[in-house]
Coordinates of C-alpha atoms and ligand atoms in Angstrom, one line a residue:
M1 CA -49.1 62.0 -42.3
P2 CA -51.5 63.0 -45.1
F3 CA -54.1 60.4 -46.2
R4 CA -52.3 60.0 -49.5
D5 CA -49.2 58.6 -47.8
V6 CA -51.0 56.1 -45.6
I7 CA -50.0 52.6 -46.5
G8 CA -52.9 50.3 -47.3
H9 CA -56.5 50.8 -46.0
R10 CA -57.5 52.6 -49.2
P11 CA -61.3 52.1 -48.8
I12 CA -61.2 53.4 -45.2
V13 CA -59.1 56.4 -46.1
A14 CA -61.2 57.2 -49.1
L15 CA -64.4 57.0 -47.0
L16 CA -63.0 59.3 -44.3
A17 CA -61.9 61.8 -46.9
R18 CA -65.2 61.7 -48.7
S19 CA -67.1 62.2 -45.4
I20 CA -65.0 65.2 -44.6
A21 CA -65.6 66.7 -48.1
R22 CA -69.4 66.1 -47.7
D23 CA -69.4 67.2 -44.0
S24 CA -71.0 63.9 -43.1
L25 CA -68.3 62.5 -40.8
P26 CA -69.9 60.7 -37.8
P27 CA -69.0 62.4 -34.5
S28 CA -67.8 59.2 -33.0
L29 CA -66.0 56.2 -34.7
I30 CA -64.4 53.0 -33.7
F31 CA -61.2 52.1 -35.6
A32 CA -61.0 48.3 -35.1
G33 CA -58.4 45.9 -36.4
P34 CA -55.1 44.0 -35.5
A35 CA -52.3 45.7 -33.7
G36 CA -49.7 47.5 -35.7
V37 CA -51.6 48.0 -39.0
G38 CA -51.9 51.8 -38.7
K39 CA -55.2 52.5 -37.0
R40 CA -53.8 55.3 -34.8
L41 CA -51.8 56.7 -37.7
V42 CA -55.0 57.0 -39.7
A43 CA -56.7 58.7 -36.7
T44 CA -53.8 61.2 -36.8
S45 CA -54.3 61.7 -40.5
L46 CA -57.9 62.3 -39.9
A47 CA -57.2 65.0 -37.3
Q48 CA -54.7 66.6 -39.8
A49 CA -57.2 66.5 -42.7
L50 CA -59.8 68.2 -40.4
N51 CA -57.4 70.9 -39.1
C52 CA -54.8 71.5 -41.8
L53 CA -54.2 75.2 -42.6
N54 CA -53.4 74.5 -46.2
P55 CA -55.5 71.5 -47.2
D56 CA -54.3 71.2 -50.8
P57 CA -52.9 67.8 -51.7
S58 CA -49.4 68.1 -53.1
P59 CA -48.9 66.4 -56.4
Q60 CA -46.2 64.0 -55.1
P61 CA -47.5 61.2 -52.8
L62 CA -44.9 59.2 -51.0
V63 CA -46.2 56.0 -52.6
P64 CA -48.1 56.3 -55.9
S65 CA -51.8 55.7 -55.4
P66 CA -54.5 55.1 -58.0
Q67 CA -57.1 57.1 -56.0
R68 CA -56.5 60.5 -54.6
P69 CA -58.5 61.2 -51.5
D70 CA -61.2 63.9 -51.8
V71 CA -59.8 66.0 -49.0
D72 CA -56.3 65.8 -47.6
S73 CA -53.9 67.6 -45.3
C74 CA -50.6 69.2 -46.5
G75 CA -48.6 67.4 -43.8
T76 CA -46.2 70.4 -43.4
C77 CA -48.2 73.4 -42.1
A78 CA -48.1 74.4 -38.4
A79 CA -51.3 72.6 -37.6
C80 CA -50.2 69.3 -39.3
T81 CA -46.8 69.3 -37.7
R82 CA -48.1 70.0 -34.2
I83 CA -50.7 67.3 -34.6
A84 CA -48.0 64.8 -35.7
R85 CA -45.9 65.8 -32.7
G86 CA -48.9 65.4 -30.4
V87 CA -48.9 69.0 -29.2
H88 CA -51.9 70.6 -31.0
P89 CA -54.3 72.0 -28.4
D90 CA -57.4 70.6 -30.2
V91 CA -56.2 67.1 -30.8
L92 CA -56.3 65.1 -27.6
V93 CA -54.9 61.6 -27.3
L94 CA -56.0 59.4 -24.4
E95 CA -54.0 56.2 -23.8
P96 CA -53.5 53.7 -21.0
G97 CA -51.2 54.9 -18.2
D98 CA -48.7 52.8 -16.2
T99 CA -51.6 50.7 -14.8
G100 CA -52.5 49.5 -18.3
S101 CA -56.0 51.0 -18.0
I102 CA -57.7 54.3 -18.9
K103 CA -59.3 55.8 -15.8
I104 CA -62.5 57.7 -15.4
E105 CA -60.7 60.9 -14.4
Q106 CA -58.8 60.9 -17.7
V107 CA -62.1 60.5 -19.6
R108 CA -63.8 63.3 -17.6
E109 CA -61.0 65.7 -18.4
V110 CA -61.2 65.2 -22.2
V111 CA -65.0 65.2 -22.1
D112 CA -64.9 68.6 -20.3
R113 CA -62.4 70.0 -22.7
A114 CA -64.4 68.7 -25.7
A115 CA -67.4 70.7 -24.6
Y116 CA -65.7 74.0 -25.6
R117 CA -65.1 75.3 -29.1
P118 CA -61.7 74.4 -30.5
F119 CA -59.0 76.8 -29.5
E120 CA -57.2 77.1 -32.9
G121 CA -58.5 74.4 -35.2
R122 CA -61.7 73.8 -37.0
R123 CA -62.5 70.5 -35.3
R124 CA -61.5 69.0 -32.0
V125 CA -60.4 65.4 -32.4
V126 CA -60.3 63.1 -29.4
V127 CA -58.3 59.9 -30.1
I128 CA -58.7 57.2 -27.5
D129 CA -55.9 54.7 -28.2
E130 CA -56.3 51.1 -26.9
A131 CA -59.8 52.0 -26.1
D132 CA -60.4 48.5 -24.8
A133 CA -58.3 49.6 -21.8
L134 CA -61.1 52.0 -20.7
V135 CA -62.4 50.7 -17.4
P136 CA -66.2 50.2 -17.5
A137 CA -66.8 53.3 -15.4
A138 CA -64.8 55.3 -17.9
Q139 CA -66.8 53.9 -20.7
N140 CA -70.0 54.8 -19.0
A141 CA -68.6 58.4 -18.4
L142 CA -68.1 58.6 -22.1
L143 CA -71.5 57.3 -23.1
K144 CA -73.4 60.6 -22.9
T145 CA -70.8 62.4 -24.9
L146 CA -70.9 59.7 -27.6
E147 CA -74.6 60.0 -27.6
E148 CA -74.8 63.8 -27.9
P149 CA -71.3 64.8 -29.0
P150 CA -70.3 68.5 -28.9
S151 CA -70.8 69.8 -32.4
M152 CA -67.2 70.6 -33.1
S153 CA -65.7 67.4 -31.8
V154 CA -64.9 64.0 -33.2
F155 CA -64.2 61.0 -31.1
V156 CA -62.1 58.1 -32.4
L157 CA -61.9 54.9 -30.4
V158 CA -58.9 52.9 -31.6
T159 CA -58.8 49.2 -30.6
A160 CA -57.6 45.8 -31.5
R161 CA -60.3 44.3 -29.2
P162 CA -63.5 46.0 -30.1
D163 CA -65.5 43.3 -28.4
A164 CA -64.0 44.3 -25.0
L165 CA -66.0 47.6 -25.3
L166 CA -69.4 47.8 -23.7
P167 CA -72.2 47.1 -26.1
T168 CA -73.7 50.5 -25.3
V169 CA -70.4 52.1 -26.5
R170 CA -70.2 50.0 -29.6
S171 CA -73.7 50.7 -30.6
R172 CA -73.1 54.5 -30.6
C173 CA -70.0 54.4 -32.8
P174 CA -69.9 53.3 -36.5
R175 CA -67.0 50.9 -36.8
L176 CA -64.4 50.9 -39.5
N177 CA -62.6 47.5 -39.7
F178 CA -58.9 47.7 -40.5
R179 CA -57.4 44.6 -42.1
P180 CA -53.8 43.2 -41.9
L181 CA -51.6 44.8 -44.5
S182 CA -50.5 42.7 -47.4
P183 CA -46.8 41.8 -47.6
D184 CA -46.6 44.0 -50.7
E185 CA -48.0 47.0 -48.8
I186 CA -45.5 46.5 -46.0
A187 CA -42.6 46.0 -48.3
L188 CA -43.5 49.2 -50.1
A189 CA -43.6 51.1 -46.8
L190 CA -40.2 49.7 -45.8
V191 CA -38.6 50.6 -49.2
A192 CA -40.1 54.1 -48.9
R193 CA -38.2 54.3 -45.5
G194 CA -34.9 53.4 -47.2
Q195 CA -34.7 49.6 -46.8
T196 CA -33.4 47.6 -49.8
E197 CA -36.0 45.5 -51.7
T198 CA -34.6 42.2 -50.5
A199 CA -34.6 43.2 -46.8
A200 CA -38.0 44.8 -47.1
R201 CA -39.5 41.7 -48.7
A202 CA -38.0 39.4 -46.1
V203 CA -39.3 41.5 -43.2
A204 CA -42.7 42.0 -44.8
A205 CA -43.1 38.3 -45.4
A206 CA -42.6 37.6 -41.7
A207 CA -44.5 40.5 -40.3
D208 CA -47.9 38.9 -40.4
G209 CA -49.7 42.0 -41.7
S210 CA -48.3 44.4 -39.1
L211 CA -46.3 47.3 -40.2
G212 CA -45.6 48.0 -36.5
R213 CA -43.9 44.6 -36.2
A214 CA -42.0 45.1 -39.4
L215 CA -40.7 48.5 -38.3
D216 CA -39.6 47.1 -34.9
A217 CA -37.7 44.3 -36.6
S218 CA -34.1 44.4 -37.7
A219 CA -34.0 43.7 -41.5
D220 CA -30.9 41.5 -41.1
D221 CA -32.7 39.3 -38.7
F222 CA -35.5 38.7 -41.1
V223 CA -33.2 38.0 -44.1
Q224 CA -31.3 35.5 -42.0
A225 CA -34.6 34.0 -40.6
R226 CA -35.8 33.4 -44.2
E227 CA -32.5 31.8 -45.2
L228 CA -32.6 29.5 -42.2
A229 CA -36.2 28.6 -42.9
G230 CA -35.4 27.7 -46.5
L231 CA -32.4 25.7 -45.4
V232 CA -34.5 23.6 -42.9
L233 CA -37.2 23.0 -45.5
A234 CA -34.5 21.9 -48.0
R235 CA -32.9 19.5 -45.5
A236 CA -36.2 18.0 -44.5
A237 CA -36.9 17.5 -48.2
S238 CA -33.6 15.7 -48.8
T239 CA -33.8 13.0 -46.2
T240 CA -36.3 10.8 -44.3
D241 CA -33.6 9.8 -41.8
P242 CA -34.9 11.2 -38.5
R243 CA -31.4 11.7 -37.1
R244 CA -30.3 13.8 -40.1
R245 CA -33.6 15.7 -39.8
I246 CA -33.0 16.5 -36.2
E247 CA -29.7 18.0 -37.3
G248 CA -31.9 20.6 -39.1
A249 CA -33.5 21.5 -35.9
K250 CA -30.2 23.2 -34.9
D251 CA -30.7 25.7 -37.7
L252 CA -34.1 26.6 -36.4
L253 CA -32.5 27.2 -33.0
A254 CA -29.9 29.6 -34.4
N255 CA -29.4 32.8 -32.2
T256 CA -31.1 31.2 -29.2
G257 CA -29.5 30.5 -25.8
G258 CA -30.8 33.6 -24.0
S259 CA -33.9 33.7 -21.9
G260 CA -36.9 31.5 -22.5
A261 CA -39.0 34.4 -23.8
S262 CA -36.4 35.9 -26.2
D263 CA -35.6 32.4 -27.5
R264 CA -39.2 31.7 -28.2
S265 CA -39.7 35.0 -30.0
Q266 CA -36.5 34.3 -32.0
V267 CA -37.7 30.9 -33.1
T268 CA -41.1 32.3 -33.8
V269 CA -39.5 34.7 -36.3
H270 CA -37.9 31.7 -38.0
L271 CA -41.2 29.9 -38.1
R272 CA -43.1 32.9 -39.5
A273 CA -40.6 33.1 -42.3
M274 CA -41.1 29.4 -42.9
A275 CA -44.9 29.8 -43.0
S276 CA -44.5 32.6 -45.5
L277 CA -42.2 30.4 -47.8
L278 CA -44.8 27.6 -47.6
R279 CA -47.6 29.9 -48.5
D280 CA -45.7 31.0 -51.6
I281 CA -44.9 27.4 -52.5
A282 CA -48.7 26.7 -52.4
L283 CA -49.3 29.6 -54.7
L284 CA -46.6 28.4 -57.1
A285 CA -47.9 24.8 -57.0
A286 CA -51.4 26.2 -57.8
R287 CA -49.9 28.2 -60.7
A288 CA -51.4 31.3 -59.1
D289 CA -50.4 34.8 -60.2
A290 CA -46.7 35.3 -59.3
G291 CA -47.6 38.9 -58.3
R292 CA -49.2 37.5 -55.1
L293 CA -45.9 36.0 -53.9
A294 CA -44.6 37.4 -50.6
N295 CA -41.0 36.4 -51.4
P296 CA -40.6 37.0 -55.1
D297 CA -36.9 37.9 -54.6
V298 CA -36.0 34.3 -53.7
R299 CA -38.0 32.7 -56.6
P300 CA -35.3 30.1 -57.6
A301 CA -35.2 28.7 -54.1
L302 CA -39.0 28.7 -54.0
D303 CA -39.2 26.8 -57.3
R304 CA -36.8 24.1 -56.0
L305 CA -38.8 23.7 -52.8
T306 CA -42.1 23.6 -54.7
Q307 CA -41.0 20.2 -56.2
T308 CA -41.1 18.7 -52.7
Y309 CA -43.7 20.7 -50.9
Q310 CA -46.5 20.9 -53.4
G311 CA -49.9 19.4 -52.6
D312 CA -50.5 17.5 -49.4
R313 CA -47.0 17.6 -48.1
G314 CA -47.0 21.4 -48.3
I315 CA -50.3 21.6 -46.5
R316 CA -49.1 19.2 -43.7
A317 CA -45.9 21.3 -43.4
F318 CA -47.8 24.5 -43.2
T319 CA -50.2 23.1 -40.5
A320 CA -47.2 21.8 -38.5
V321 CA -45.5 25.2 -38.6
D322 CA -48.7 26.8 -37.4
Q323 CA -49.0 24.3 -34.6
A324 CA -45.4 25.0 -33.6
I325 CA -46.0 28.7 -33.4
V326 CA -49.0 28.1 -31.2
A327 CA -46.9 25.7 -29.0
L328 CA -44.3 28.5 -28.5
E329 CA -47.0 30.9 -27.5
R330 CA -48.0 28.4 -24.9
N331 CA -44.5 28.3 -23.5
V332 CA -43.4 24.9 -24.8
G333 CA -39.6 24.8 -24.9
V334 CA -37.9 25.8 -28.2
K335 CA -35.9 22.6 -28.5
T336 CA -38.9 20.4 -28.1
V337 CA -40.8 22.4 -30.7
A338 CA -37.9 22.5 -33.2
D339 CA -37.3 18.7 -32.9
W340 CA -40.9 17.9 -33.3
L341 CA -41.3 20.2 -36.3
V342 CA -38.4 18.9 -38.4
L343 CA -39.9 15.4 -38.2
E344 CA -43.3 16.7 -39.3
L345 CA -42.1 18.6 -42.4
Ligands
ZN401 ZN1 -51.4 71.1 -43.1

């Protein structure tokens, strides 16, 4: 995908494009940041920008952007499409195999290939995805190449856990830090892929900054999760009677009854939606700019809930939801967590 169509990460994309334009791109880079935010995608965009046969930005970006990158790929020429499909001879992608690790033999092979001039393209790009999966011996095998890279090659190490790389590897690669995407950016990306505004907003609010997670999700699930979360908050606001509150826990447990793991992930989706509503409520209570809301499409419900959950109670509720998500990650049963949470709201 051309730089101009990448969702979010504008400073990083602008920096890469400028470096290409000035021929000052470092020969090895670390793309660090949370999973699912688009690091590998940007690495692919970089490979396209370096090898596009027709590097002339089209006037119509997928999503309007205030800044146009200095250099960009066309996204449609033979080189761009082959890179996108993973079959360009000069763009090599290394990723963990079935064992979950990247072995020294895999590294030796790409290092050997990187020593030759590119076959077709202008620059050979080696993308090492999940680079933290490189076994230490493989990292050591890479060191010399990172130190004295072949002149026509660029190495990009993509990782959500940069600290798992050897210090010797880290010190040789400038690091670009990718941040979680904002709910607005994720919603924009989903709308561009054909989702309705309401569905996109609900999914984006619960995706925790990860477009990957948002794309994996079914929009209907998220719309329903947000409705349930709002219902549980409203019920807890309406009564202090513990028995009636526990009734609300049943809503949180909707669509469970399968395996422990799938139940926990289902309830986590409900809780993330609830956390997102509570975050919006805090913004409204603080009279912050409504443009920052993650769920602007359910504003009337947010306004009603704000009457109860502003101030300390909102903070307590948000903390409790957070603790509940952590408890689920630690394998506490869904019913225990749901019953506890509704009493804390
Ligand atoms: Zn192209």
